[in-house]
Tab-separated table of C-alpha atoms in Angstrom:
chain	number	residue	atom	x	y	z
R	1	MET	CA	0.000	0.000	0.000
R	2	ASP	CA	1.142	3.544	-0.706
R	3	ILE	CA	-0.290	6.937	0.157
R	4	ASP	CA	-2.366	7.147	-3.037
R	5	ASP	CA	-3.982	3.800	-2.253
R	6	VAL	CA	-4.888	5.019	1.198
R	7	PHE	CA	-6.553	8.177	-0.074
R	8	CYS	CA	-8.164	6.468	-3.099
R	9	GLY	CA	-5.983	8.223	-5.645
R	10	SER	CA	-6.745	11.766	-4.465
R	11	LYS	CA	-3.847	14.197	-4.237
R	12	VAL	CA	-2.891	15.116	-0.678
R	13	GLU	CA	-0.752	18.229	-0.229
R	14	ASN	CA	-1.667	19.783	3.115
R	15	PRO	CA	-3.922	17.250	4.831
R	16	PRO	CA	-6.414	18.789	7.259
R	17	THR	CA	-6.598	17.861	10.899
R	18	LYS	CA	-9.307	15.324	11.619
R	19	SER	CA	-10.835	13.999	14.832
R	20	SER	CA	-12.657	10.874	15.905
R	21	ILE	CA	-15.012	10.152	18.786
R	22	TYR	CA	-15.095	6.677	20.315
R	23	VAL	CA	-17.830	5.680	22.773
R	24	TRP	CA	-18.430	2.380	24.573
R	25	GLY	CA	-19.982	0.736	27.633
R	26	TYR	CA	-23.477	0.806	29.137
R	27	ASN	CA	-26.155	1.734	26.597
R	28	HIS	CA	-29.559	1.501	28.270
R	29	SER	CA	-30.519	4.986	27.011
R	30	GLY	CA	-28.493	5.038	23.788
R	31	GLN	CA	-25.593	6.995	25.304
R	32	THR	CA	-23.040	5.112	23.169
R	33	GLY	CA	-24.798	6.076	19.934
R	34	ARG	CA	-26.047	2.549	19.299
R	35	LYS	CA	-29.082	1.876	17.120
R	36	CYS	CA	-30.415	-0.945	19.285
R	37	GLU	CA	-31.711	-0.182	22.740
R	38	GLU	CA	-30.170	-2.847	24.964
R	39	CYS	CA	-26.902	-3.689	23.173
R	40	HIS	CA	-24.114	-2.641	25.516
R	41	LEU	CA	-20.826	-2.085	23.724
R	42	ARG	CA	-17.769	-3.684	25.322
R	43	ILE	CA	-15.360	-2.280	22.739
R	44	PRO	CA	-14.926	1.350	21.597
R	45	LYS	CA	-17.045	2.321	18.618
R	46	ARG	CA	-16.048	5.225	16.386
R	47	LEU	CA	-19.044	7.420	15.676
R	48	ASN	CA	-19.478	8.164	11.982
R	49	PHE	CA	-19.760	11.796	10.930
R	50	GLU	CA	-23.051	11.032	9.211
R	51	LEU	CA	-24.593	10.759	12.671
R	52	PHE	CA	-23.894	14.458	13.198
R	53	GLU	CA	-25.182	15.718	9.841
R	54	ARG	CA	-21.816	17.273	9.082
R	55	SER	CA	-19.071	16.604	6.570
R	56	GLY	CA	-15.588	17.566	5.465
R	57	GLY	CA	-13.084	20.342	6.153
R	58	SER	CA	-12.590	21.852	9.584
R	59	LYS	CA	-16.011	20.546	10.601
R	60	SER	CA	-14.541	17.043	10.890
R	61	ARG	CA	-12.881	18.032	14.155
R	62	TRP	CA	-14.010	17.976	17.767
R	63	LEU	CA	-13.089	20.176	20.713
R	64	ASP	CA	-14.539	18.472	23.781
R	65	ILE	CA	-16.613	15.537	25.017
R	66	ALA	CA	-18.334	14.695	28.321
R	67	CYS	CA	-20.352	11.825	29.801
R	68	GLY	CA	-23.189	12.019	32.318
R	69	ARG	CA	-24.779	9.098	34.098
R	70	GLU	CA	-26.575	7.997	30.913
R	71	HIS	CA	-26.063	10.808	28.397
R	72	THR	CA	-23.209	12.130	26.264
R	73	ALA	CA	-22.316	15.549	24.833
R	74	ALA	CA	-19.698	16.610	22.281
R	75	VAL	CA	-18.460	19.994	21.053
R	76	ALA	CA	-17.602	20.321	17.353
R	77	ALA	CA	-14.843	22.558	16.010
R	78	ASP	CA	-17.446	24.959	14.625
R	79	GLY	CA	-18.755	25.555	18.152
R	80	SER	CA	-21.862	23.389	17.826
R	81	LEU	CA	-22.974	21.148	20.690
R	82	TYR	CA	-24.406	17.668	20.123
R	83	THR	CA	-26.140	15.565	22.787
R	84	TRP	CA	-27.610	12.052	22.970
R	85	GLY	CA	-28.756	9.421	25.448
R	86	SER	CA	-31.025	9.727	28.490
R	87	ASN	CA	-33.260	12.788	28.735
R	88	GLU	CA	-35.737	12.210	31.572
R	89	PHE	CA	-34.692	15.506	33.198
R	90	GLY	CA	-34.187	17.465	29.973
R	91	GLN	CA	-30.395	17.073	30.093
R	92	LEU	CA	-30.154	16.906	26.283
R	93	GLY	CA	-31.302	20.517	26.020
R	94	ASP	CA	-33.979	20.041	23.343
R	95	GLY	CA	-36.933	21.073	25.508
R	96	THR	CA	-38.297	17.524	25.767
R	97	GLU	CA	-37.855	14.605	28.123
R	98	ASN	CA	-37.476	12.054	25.324
R	99	SER	CA	-34.251	10.053	25.182
R	100	ARG	CA	-32.355	9.820	21.884
R	101	LYS	CA	-30.018	7.110	20.614
R	102	GLN	CA	-28.255	9.341	18.096
R	103	PRO	CA	-26.600	12.780	18.386
R	104	ARG	CA	-28.542	15.939	17.606
R	105	LYS	CA	-27.426	19.549	17.622
R	106	VAL	CA	-28.638	21.711	20.501
R	107	LYS	CA	-30.407	24.322	18.397
R	108	LEU	CA	-30.877	26.928	21.098
R	109	LEU	CA	-27.084	27.354	21.256
R	110	GLN	CA	-26.618	28.085	17.550
R	111	THR	CA	-25.921	31.764	18.291
R	112	GLU	CA	-23.134	30.680	20.670
R	113	PHE	CA	-19.697	29.228	20.015
R	114	VAL	CA	-19.450	26.441	22.586
R	115	LYS	CA	-15.932	25.964	23.975
R	116	SER	CA	-16.341	23.216	26.580
R	117	VAL	CA	-18.994	20.973	28.122
R	118	SER	CA	-19.584	19.177	31.433
R	119	CYS	CA	-22.225	16.563	32.205
R	120	GLY	CA	-23.615	15.777	35.635
R	121	SER	CA	-25.806	12.838	36.501
R	122	HIS	CA	-28.872	14.458	34.907
R	123	CYS	CA	-27.771	17.942	33.856
R	124	THR	CA	-25.470	19.615	31.337
R	125	ALA	CA	-23.453	22.848	31.380
R	126	VAL	CA	-21.354	24.564	28.721
R	127	ILE	CA	-19.038	27.532	28.485
R	128	ALA	CA	-19.655	29.516	25.305
R	129	GLU	CA	-19.141	32.915	23.758
R	130	PRO	CA	-21.489	34.812	21.435
R	131	ARG	CA	-20.773	34.326	17.739
R	132	GLU	CA	-21.504	38.018	17.232
R	133	ASN	CA	-20.043	40.227	19.922
R	134	ASP	CA	-19.314	43.953	19.832
R	135	GLY	CA	-17.281	43.668	23.014
R	136	SER	CA	-20.148	44.465	25.347
R	137	ILE	CA	-20.799	40.802	26.236
R	138	SER	CA	-18.627	38.546	28.375
R	139	ALA	CA	-16.357	36.444	26.152
R	140	SER	CA	-16.978	33.210	28.078
R	141	ARG	CA	-20.304	32.672	29.790
R	142	LEU	CA	-22.205	29.776	31.316
R	143	TRP	CA	-25.303	27.968	30.039
R	144	VAL	CA	-27.033	25.264	32.105
R	145	TRP	CA	-30.013	22.903	31.769
R	146	GLY	CA	-31.427	19.649	33.100
R	147	GLN	CA	-32.130	18.487	36.638
R	148	ASN	CA	-32.165	21.309	39.226
R	149	GLN	CA	-31.196	23.872	36.565
R	150	GLY	CA	-34.660	25.318	36.008
R	151	SER	CA	-35.054	24.490	32.324
R	152	ASN	CA	-35.058	21.746	29.687
R	153	TYR	CA	-33.489	24.288	27.343
R	154	PRO	CA	-30.068	25.934	27.760
R	155	ARG	CA	-30.371	29.067	29.859
R	156	LEU	CA	-27.777	31.730	30.510
R	157	TYR	CA	-26.671	31.539	34.138
R	158	TRP	CA	-24.609	33.979	36.191
R	159	GLY	CA	-25.608	32.907	39.685
R	160	ALA	CA	-23.465	34.730	42.233
R	161	PHE	CA	-21.156	36.105	39.537
R	162	THR	CA	-21.669	39.472	37.882
R	163	PRO	CA	-22.739	39.467	34.189
R	164	ASN	CA	-19.276	40.561	33.017
R	165	THR	CA	-17.515	37.652	34.751
R	166	ILE	CA	-15.478	35.435	32.428
R	167	ILE	CA	-16.141	31.753	33.172
R	168	ARG	CA	-13.159	29.436	32.735
R	169	GLN	CA	-14.515	26.067	33.896
R	170	VAL	CA	-17.677	24.327	35.040
R	171	SER	CA	-18.036	20.893	36.628
R	172	CYS	CA	-21.260	18.994	37.385
R	173	GLY	CA	-21.753	16.426	40.134
R	174	SER	CA	-24.649	14.191	41.061
R	175	ASP	CA	-26.905	17.033	42.180
R	176	HIS	CA	-24.626	20.073	42.409
R	177	VAL	CA	-22.629	22.286	40.035
R	178	VAL	CA	-19.478	24.387	40.504
R	179	ALA	CA	-18.326	27.167	38.160
R	180	MET	CA	-14.896	28.837	38.194
R	181	SER	CA	-14.192	32.399	37.096
R	182	GLU	CA	-11.111	33.699	35.313
R	183	ASP	CA	-9.966	35.101	38.664
R	184	GLY	CA	-9.968	31.647	40.272
R	185	ILE	CA	-13.168	32.142	42.286
R	186	LEU	CA	-15.670	29.302	42.693
R	187	GLN	CA	-19.426	29.433	43.073
R	188	ALA	CA	-21.585	26.379	43.787
R	189	TRP	CA	-25.292	25.568	43.776
R	190	GLY	CA	-27.549	22.523	44.075
R	191	TYR	CA	-27.977	20.149	47.021
R	192	ASN	CA	-25.832	20.453	50.125
R	193	GLU	CA	-26.767	17.545	52.380
R	194	TYR	CA	-23.115	16.454	52.625
R	195	GLY	CA	-21.537	19.903	52.606
R	196	GLN	CA	-20.550	19.633	48.944
R	197	LEU	CA	-21.273	23.320	48.378
R	198	GLY	CA	-18.407	24.270	50.733
R	199	ARG	CA	-20.431	26.665	52.894
R	200	GLY	CA	-19.428	25.388	56.335
R	201	PHE	CA	-22.798	23.769	57.055
R	202	THR	CA	-25.206	21.237	55.601
R	203	SER	CA	-28.716	22.047	54.413
R	204	GLU	CA	-31.701	20.276	52.939
R	205	GLY	CA	-33.357	21.082	49.651
R	206	LEU	CA	-32.099	22.877	46.560
R	207	GLN	CA	-29.681	25.718	47.392
R	208	GLY	CA	-29.014	28.813	45.326
R	209	PRO	CA	-25.549	29.931	44.143
R	210	HIS	CA	-22.955	31.102	46.641
R	211	ILE	CA	-19.270	32.045	46.389
R	212	ILE	CA	-16.780	29.654	48.025
R	213	ASP	CA	-14.176	31.879	49.676
R	214	ALA	CA	-12.925	29.954	52.713
R	215	TYR	CA	-10.128	27.379	52.354
R	216	SER	CA	-8.281	25.755	55.261
R	217	LYS	CA	-4.746	24.434	54.971
R	218	PHE	CA	-4.902	22.455	58.217
R	219	LEU	CA	-7.715	20.996	60.302
R	220	ASP	CA	-7.758	23.782	62.916
R	221	ASP	CA	-6.538	26.644	60.710
R	222	ALA	CA	-8.610	29.726	60.104
R	223	PRO	CA	-9.970	29.667	56.531
R	224	GLU	CA	-8.415	32.009	53.966
R	225	HIS	CA	-8.874	32.946	50.320
R	226	VAL	CA	-7.212	30.721	47.707
R	227	LYS	CA	-7.053	31.183	43.945
R	228	ILE	CA	-8.301	28.037	42.192
R	229	ILE	CA	-7.169	26.952	38.718
R	230	GLN	CA	-9.193	23.735	38.298
R	231	VAL	CA	-12.168	22.019	39.928
R	232	SER	CA	-13.836	18.611	39.644
R	233	CYS	CA	-17.126	17.346	41.085
R	234	GLY	CA	-17.667	13.786	42.246
R	235	GLU	CA	-21.001	12.326	43.215
R	236	TYR	CA	-21.154	14.151	46.569
R	237	HIS	CA	-17.660	15.613	46.913
R	238	ILE	CA	-15.472	18.209	45.196
R	239	ALA	CA	-11.725	18.597	44.619
R	240	ALA	CA	-9.921	21.733	43.456
R	241	ILE	CA	-6.359	22.717	42.585
R	242	SER	CA	-4.882	26.016	43.775
R	243	GLU	CA	-2.499	28.163	41.737
R	244	ASN	CA	0.350	26.619	43.759
R	245	GLY	CA	-0.604	23.081	42.729
R	246	GLU	CA	-2.181	22.199	46.083
R	247	VAL	CA	-5.354	20.083	46.292
R	248	TYR	CA	-8.386	21.011	48.408
R	249	THR	CA	-11.361	18.682	48.955
R	250	TRP	CA	-14.743	18.897	50.689
R	251	GLY	CA	-18.145	17.215	50.885
R	252	LEU	CA	-18.808	13.550	51.642
R	253	GLY	CA	-15.787	11.555	52.793
R	254	SER	CA	-17.377	8.316	53.965
R	255	VAL	CA	-14.952	6.045	52.093
R	256	GLY	CA	-11.847	8.211	52.032
R	257	GLN	CA	-12.591	10.141	48.825
R	258	LEU	CA	-11.471	13.420	50.437
R	259	GLY	CA	-7.971	12.144	51.191
R	260	HIS	CA	-7.899	13.505	54.757
R	261	PHE	CA	-6.499	11.632	57.759
R	262	SER	CA	-9.639	12.487	59.709
R	263	LEU	CA	-12.796	14.497	59.133
R	264	GLN	CA	-14.096	17.336	61.233
R	265	TYR	CA	-17.813	16.588	60.883
R	266	GLY	CA	-18.343	12.832	61.085
R	267	ASN	CA	-18.099	11.562	57.510
R	268	LYS	CA	-18.160	15.056	55.969
R	269	GLU	CA	-15.895	18.049	55.470
R	270	LEU	CA	-17.985	21.208	55.185
R	271	LEU	CA	-15.239	23.627	54.115
R	272	PRO	CA	-12.465	23.083	51.547
R	273	ARG	CA	-9.367	21.669	53.237
R	274	ARG	CA	-5.953	20.891	51.794
R	275	VAL	CA	-4.973	17.262	51.211
R	276	MET	CA	-1.852	16.950	53.355
R	277	GLY	CA	-0.917	13.573	51.866
R	278	LEU	CA	0.141	15.504	48.732
R	279	GLU	CA	2.304	17.994	50.607
R	280	GLY	CA	5.201	19.133	48.412
R	281	ILE	CA	3.733	17.519	45.273
R	282	ILE	CA	2.586	19.874	42.508
R	283	ILE	CA	-0.709	18.729	40.984
R	284	LYS	CA	-1.763	19.814	37.489
R	285	ASP	CA	-4.993	17.836	36.962
R	286	ILE	CA	-7.733	16.501	39.216
R	287	ALA	CA	-10.679	14.144	38.623
R	288	CYS	CA	-13.449	12.924	40.927
R	289	GLY	CA	-15.534	9.783	40.521
R	290	GLY	CA	-18.448	8.487	42.524
R	291	VAL	CA	-16.439	7.841	45.689
R	292	HIS	CA	-12.843	8.179	44.525
R	293	THR	CA	-10.425	10.919	43.480
R	294	CYS	CA	-7.378	11.029	41.191
R	295	ALA	CA	-4.625	13.655	41.044
R	296	LEU	CA	-2.065	13.979	38.247
R	297	THR	CA	1.300	15.611	38.908
R	298	ALA	CA	3.176	17.924	36.597
R	299	LYS	CA	5.627	15.052	35.984
R	300	GLY	CA	2.945	12.562	34.935
R	301	ALA	CA	2.539	10.574	38.183
R	302	LEU	CA	-0.973	9.563	39.210
R	303	TYR	CA	-2.159	9.503	42.835
R	304	VAL	CA	-5.499	7.957	43.865
R	305	TRP	CA	-7.591	7.716	47.013
R	306	GLY	CA	-11.104	6.831	48.183
R	307	GLY	CA	-13.380	3.853	47.637
R	308	ARG	CA	-11.799	0.893	45.892
R	309	GLN	CA	-14.407	-1.807	46.414
R	310	LEU	CA	-15.030	-2.000	42.643
R	311	GLY	CA	-11.388	-1.595	41.627
R	312	GLN	CA	-11.665	2.105	40.805
R	313	LEU	CA	-8.284	2.915	42.397
R	314	GLY	CA	-6.339	0.334	40.378
R	315	LEU	CA	-4.673	-0.988	43.522
R	316	GLY	CA	-6.119	-4.491	43.526
R	317	PRO	CA	-9.137	-6.075	45.257
R	318	LEU	CA	-10.288	-5.176	48.732
R	319	ASN	CA	-12.694	-7.144	50.871
R	320	SER	CA	-14.349	-4.192	52.624
R	321	LEU	CA	-15.106	-0.490	52.195
R	322	PHE	CA	-12.820	2.235	53.474
R	323	SER	CA	-13.866	3.998	56.637
R	324	CYS	CA	-12.924	7.190	58.403
R	325	ALA	CA	-13.775	5.767	61.835
R	326	SER	CA	-11.361	7.149	64.425
R	327	ASN	CA	-10.749	3.701	65.910
R	328	ASP	CA	-9.757	2.146	62.610
R	329	SER	CA	-6.162	3.250	62.133
R	330	ASP	CA	-5.528	0.944	59.220
R	331	ALA	CA	-8.505	2.325	57.298
R	332	MET	CA	-7.436	5.870	58.129
R	333	LEU	CA	-4.061	5.253	56.521
R	334	ARG	CA	-5.810	4.112	53.370
R	335	ASN	CA	-7.268	7.604	52.984
R	336	ILE	CA	-3.757	8.795	52.147
R	337	PRO	CA	-3.192	9.339	48.397
R	338	ALA	CA	-1.473	6.306	46.893
R	339	LEU	CA	0.794	6.317	43.850
R	340	VAL	CA	-0.743	3.976	41.259
R	341	VAL	CA	1.144	5.048	38.097
R	342	PRO	CA	4.627	6.534	38.737
R	343	SER	CA	5.090	8.366	35.419
R	344	GLY	CA	3.957	8.850	31.851
R	345	VAL	CA	0.309	9.823	32.431
R	346	GLN	CA	-1.035	12.685	30.319
R	347	LEU	CA	-4.792	12.716	30.975
R	348	VAL	CA	-7.089	11.252	33.621
R	349	THR	CA	-10.864	11.054	34.056
R	350	CYS	CA	-13.167	9.292	36.501
R	351	GLY	CA	-16.537	7.704	35.898
R	352	HIS	CA	-18.853	6.721	38.708
R	353	SER	CA	-16.885	3.530	39.459
R	354	HIS	CA	-14.096	3.388	36.881
R	355	THR	CA	-11.027	5.389	35.851
R	356	LEU	CA	-9.365	6.083	32.489
R	357	ILE	CA	-5.933	7.505	31.688
R	358	SER	CA	-3.964	8.184	28.539
R	359	ALA	CA	-0.212	7.655	28.582
R	360	LYS	CA	2.633	9.329	26.743
R	361	ASP	CA	3.077	6.196	24.634
R	362	GLY	CA	-0.362	6.879	23.135
R	363	ARG	CA	-2.184	4.045	24.896
R	364	ILE	CA	-5.330	4.262	26.977
R	365	TYR	CA	-5.644	2.335	30.237
R	366	GLY	CA	-8.634	1.809	32.494
R	367	TRP	CA	-9.623	0.107	35.715
R	368	GLY	CA	-12.598	-0.272	38.023
R	369	TYR	CA	-16.068	-1.662	37.434
R	370	ASN	CA	-16.098	-3.291	34.002
R	371	GLY	CA	-19.504	-4.952	33.775
R	372	TYR	CA	-20.136	-3.332	30.373
R	373	GLY	CA	-16.531	-3.141	29.180
R	374	GLN	CA	-16.274	0.540	30.107
R	375	ALA	CA	-12.921	0.174	31.877
R	376	ALA	CA	-10.882	-2.406	29.959
R	377	ASN	CA	-10.780	-4.877	27.061
R	378	GLU	CA	-11.115	-7.819	29.419
R	379	LYS	CA	-14.477	-9.528	29.919
R	380	SER	CA	-14.107	-9.549	33.690
R	381	THR	CA	-16.636	-7.687	35.832
R	382	TYR	CA	-13.842	-5.821	37.629
R	383	ALA	CA	-10.528	-4.532	36.301
R	384	TRP	CA	-8.500	-4.396	39.510
R	385	TYR	CA	-5.334	-3.025	37.927
R	386	PRO	CA	-4.602	-0.640	34.998
R	387	SER	CA	-5.546	-2.517	31.827
R	388	PRO	CA	-5.313	-1.478	28.165
R	389	VAL	CA	-8.265	-0.083	26.223
R	390	ASP	CA	-7.318	-0.514	22.566
R	391	TRP	CA	-9.323	0.073	19.350
R	392	CYS	CA	-8.763	3.860	19.315
R	393	ILE	CA	-6.723	5.498	16.535
R	394	GLY	CA	-5.089	8.944	16.721
R	395	GLU	CA	-3.630	11.190	19.402
R	396	VAL	CA	-5.800	11.267	22.530
R	397	ARG	CA	-7.081	14.788	23.255
R	398	ARG	CA	-9.947	14.189	25.671
R	399	LEU	CA	-11.135	11.394	27.945
R	400	ALA	CA	-14.626	11.167	29.427
R	401	ALA	CA	-16.337	8.667	31.711
R	402	GLY	CA	-19.923	8.485	32.957
R	403	GLY	CA	-22.095	6.229	35.045
R	404	GLY	CA	-21.263	3.129	33.014
R	405	HIS	CA	-19.911	4.327	29.673
R	406	SER	CA	-16.736	5.973	28.393
R	407	ALA	CA	-15.646	8.202	25.517
R	408	VAL	CA	-12.390	9.286	23.884
R	409	LEU	CA	-11.698	12.134	21.483
R	410	THR	CA	-8.655	11.625	19.259
R	411	ASP	CA	-6.963	13.832	16.655
R	412	ALA	CA	-5.010	13.091	13.498
R	413	CYS	CA	-2.644	16.036	13.072
R	414	SER	CA	-0.084	14.477	10.724
R	415	LEU	CA	-0.188	12.697	7.395
R	416	LYS	CA	0.753	9.462	9.123
R	417	GLU	CA	-2.178	9.730	11.529
R	418	LEU	CA	-4.556	10.590	8.693
R	419	CYS	CA	-3.395	7.440	6.914
R	420	GLU	CA	-4.096	5.472	10.089
R	421	PHE	CA	-7.612	6.943	10.230
R	422	ARG	CA	-8.234	5.989	6.607
R	423	LEU	CA	-6.899	2.468	7.010
R	424	ALA	CA	-8.990	1.982	10.139
R	425	ASP	CA	-12.057	2.781	8.034
R	426	ILE	CA	-11.385	-0.064	5.609
R	427	ILE	CA	-10.204	-2.865	7.911
R	428	THR	CA	-11.973	-6.191	7.401
R	429	LEU	CA	-11.180	-9.686	8.552
R	430	SER	CA	-9.683	-10.474	5.136
R	431	ASN	CA	-7.239	-7.531	5.038
R	432	ALA	CA	-6.529	-7.114	8.772
R	433	SER	CA	-3.279	-9.102	8.594
R	434	GLU	CA	-1.986	-7.042	5.661
R	435	ILE	CA	-2.819	-3.736	7.320
R	436	GLU	CA	-1.316	-4.942	10.606
R	437	ASP	CA	1.917	-5.759	8.777
R	438	VAL	CA	2.029	-2.266	7.249
R	439	ALA	CA	1.261	-0.687	10.610
R	440	SER	CA	3.969	-2.667	12.398
R	441	ARG	CA	6.606	-1.739	9.825
R	442	THR	CA	5.751	1.972	9.964
R	443	GLY	CA	5.516	2.293	13.725
R	444	SER	CA	1.735	2.730	13.749
R	445	ASP	CA	1.290	0.894	17.036
R	446	ALA	CA	-2.346	1.874	17.648
R	447	LEU	CA	-3.375	0.687	14.186
R	448	ALA	CA	-1.506	-2.592	14.665
R	449	ARG	CA	-3.281	-3.158	17.986
R	450	LEU	CA	-6.607	-2.371	16.330
R	451	CYS	CA	-6.007	-5.032	13.680
R	452	GLU	CA	-5.011	-7.558	16.314
R	453	ARG	CA	-8.055	-6.819	18.450
R	454	LEU	CA	-10.367	-7.008	15.435
R	455	ARG	CA	-9.080	-10.433	14.426
R	456	GLU	CA	-9.464	-11.672	18.013
R	457	HIS	CA	-12.956	-10.245	18.180
R	458	MET	CA	-14.167	-11.748	14.913
R	459	LEU	CA	-12.306	-15.058	14.959
R	460	ASN	CA	-12.111	-16.102	18.593
R	461	LEU	CA	-15.384	-14.598	19.743
R	462	GLY	CA	-17.224	-15.157	16.486
R	463	CYS	CA	-19.573	-12.281	17.215
R	464	HIS	CA	-20.963	-9.479	15.104
R	465	ASP	CA	-22.321	-6.109	16.026
R	466	CYS	CA	-26.029	-5.948	16.807
R	467	ASP	CA	-26.389	-3.256	14.131
R	468	GLY	CA	-25.497	-5.867	11.530
R	469	GLU	CA	-22.267	-4.195	10.394
R	470	ASP	CA	-19.021	-6.134	10.675
R	471	ASN	CA	-16.906	-3.025	11.117
R	472	GLU	CA	-19.339	-1.128	13.355
R	473	ALA	CA	-17.086	-1.643	16.382
R	474	ILE	CA	-14.086	0.049	14.796
């Protein structure tokens, strides 16, 4: 094969950048983009561009992707937002409560250029800027919808921020949301029964927005102001990174997900407090799952803490839950962040009970609950240790994990990667060996692994996709 064969004889001078979205795992509501309702996908499936009613040029790229409990959202390079999956709380943003198995553009955001998206259990939030702006409108503003957000359509939301505040990040939890301003200030709203809003007390019922401005470095220290550069919401807890690379956590800590030696309020921490187990370690990325937390250092080391009963920490099986009980010293020690991957990690994300990372060698690894294949290639119910997730071609740009499904956004920025994308499109059982040979000789490791996995899937398992297409899983 030569380059002309790959591109069907067309002349390629300056190949455009192209992206791919892969989704897999639990599919009860169509969140993996499957046509059939109950067919859970244990291997990553690349979503065809035809699903998005778009084609060619710069529109074949993606900027961001996010997974909720049972819905998925993706941001295209032209600033359009697409959603699919469960919609019982209006989290798809189309004004209905009807679930959809295939992506559709969120039409009410067509006047906005969407830059990033976050999905909670049953809500969605995006940061966007107006497509037409004379300078009088904030360049990055927040839109929210779904459960507890007051609308089934996207609505502009300032909360406790002033209308000229530039929003840099938003993160959605199970029933709460946190937004971060350009100045590193957080505001939170939603439910606060476990102190996840960081207000120093618990409360029942839906709570309005409030600025979080009190951070403690030590258990008995007076709170002070801290500039935050990143935030992540778990199910009922939150973790944030300060400008100095320090991690602060608050909310529910019943199984060690806050990373503190002890908690001030039973199984809760009501104000943000620094994780002392990471003292002297500079953190650049943070991710919260259902009851676990992951922190990525500037040097690519990954630290984990919290619940591991389903394997979500990657540290092996455990016979019982973690506890913060004061008389259980062994369990208390387990709340300390543990090093699970010493180097080479580039990205990390947490689902409810599983974790995904991408490494510098281009591979994706996962661990945790794997009942639907969302964490690893293996058929086991639990992936206790980091395990490979192959089938994905291109450079990994984004990872996303939800209640029981996962997603990856990859880019092809070079001619070699574009060739890999094209070859991946035409792999069959009859030519898989030939393409694998080409891939191995040219250093296209991901493509070679894809060919190997495809042959294993079709020969050893003898199964076909429920959509009736042999190459649907690629």
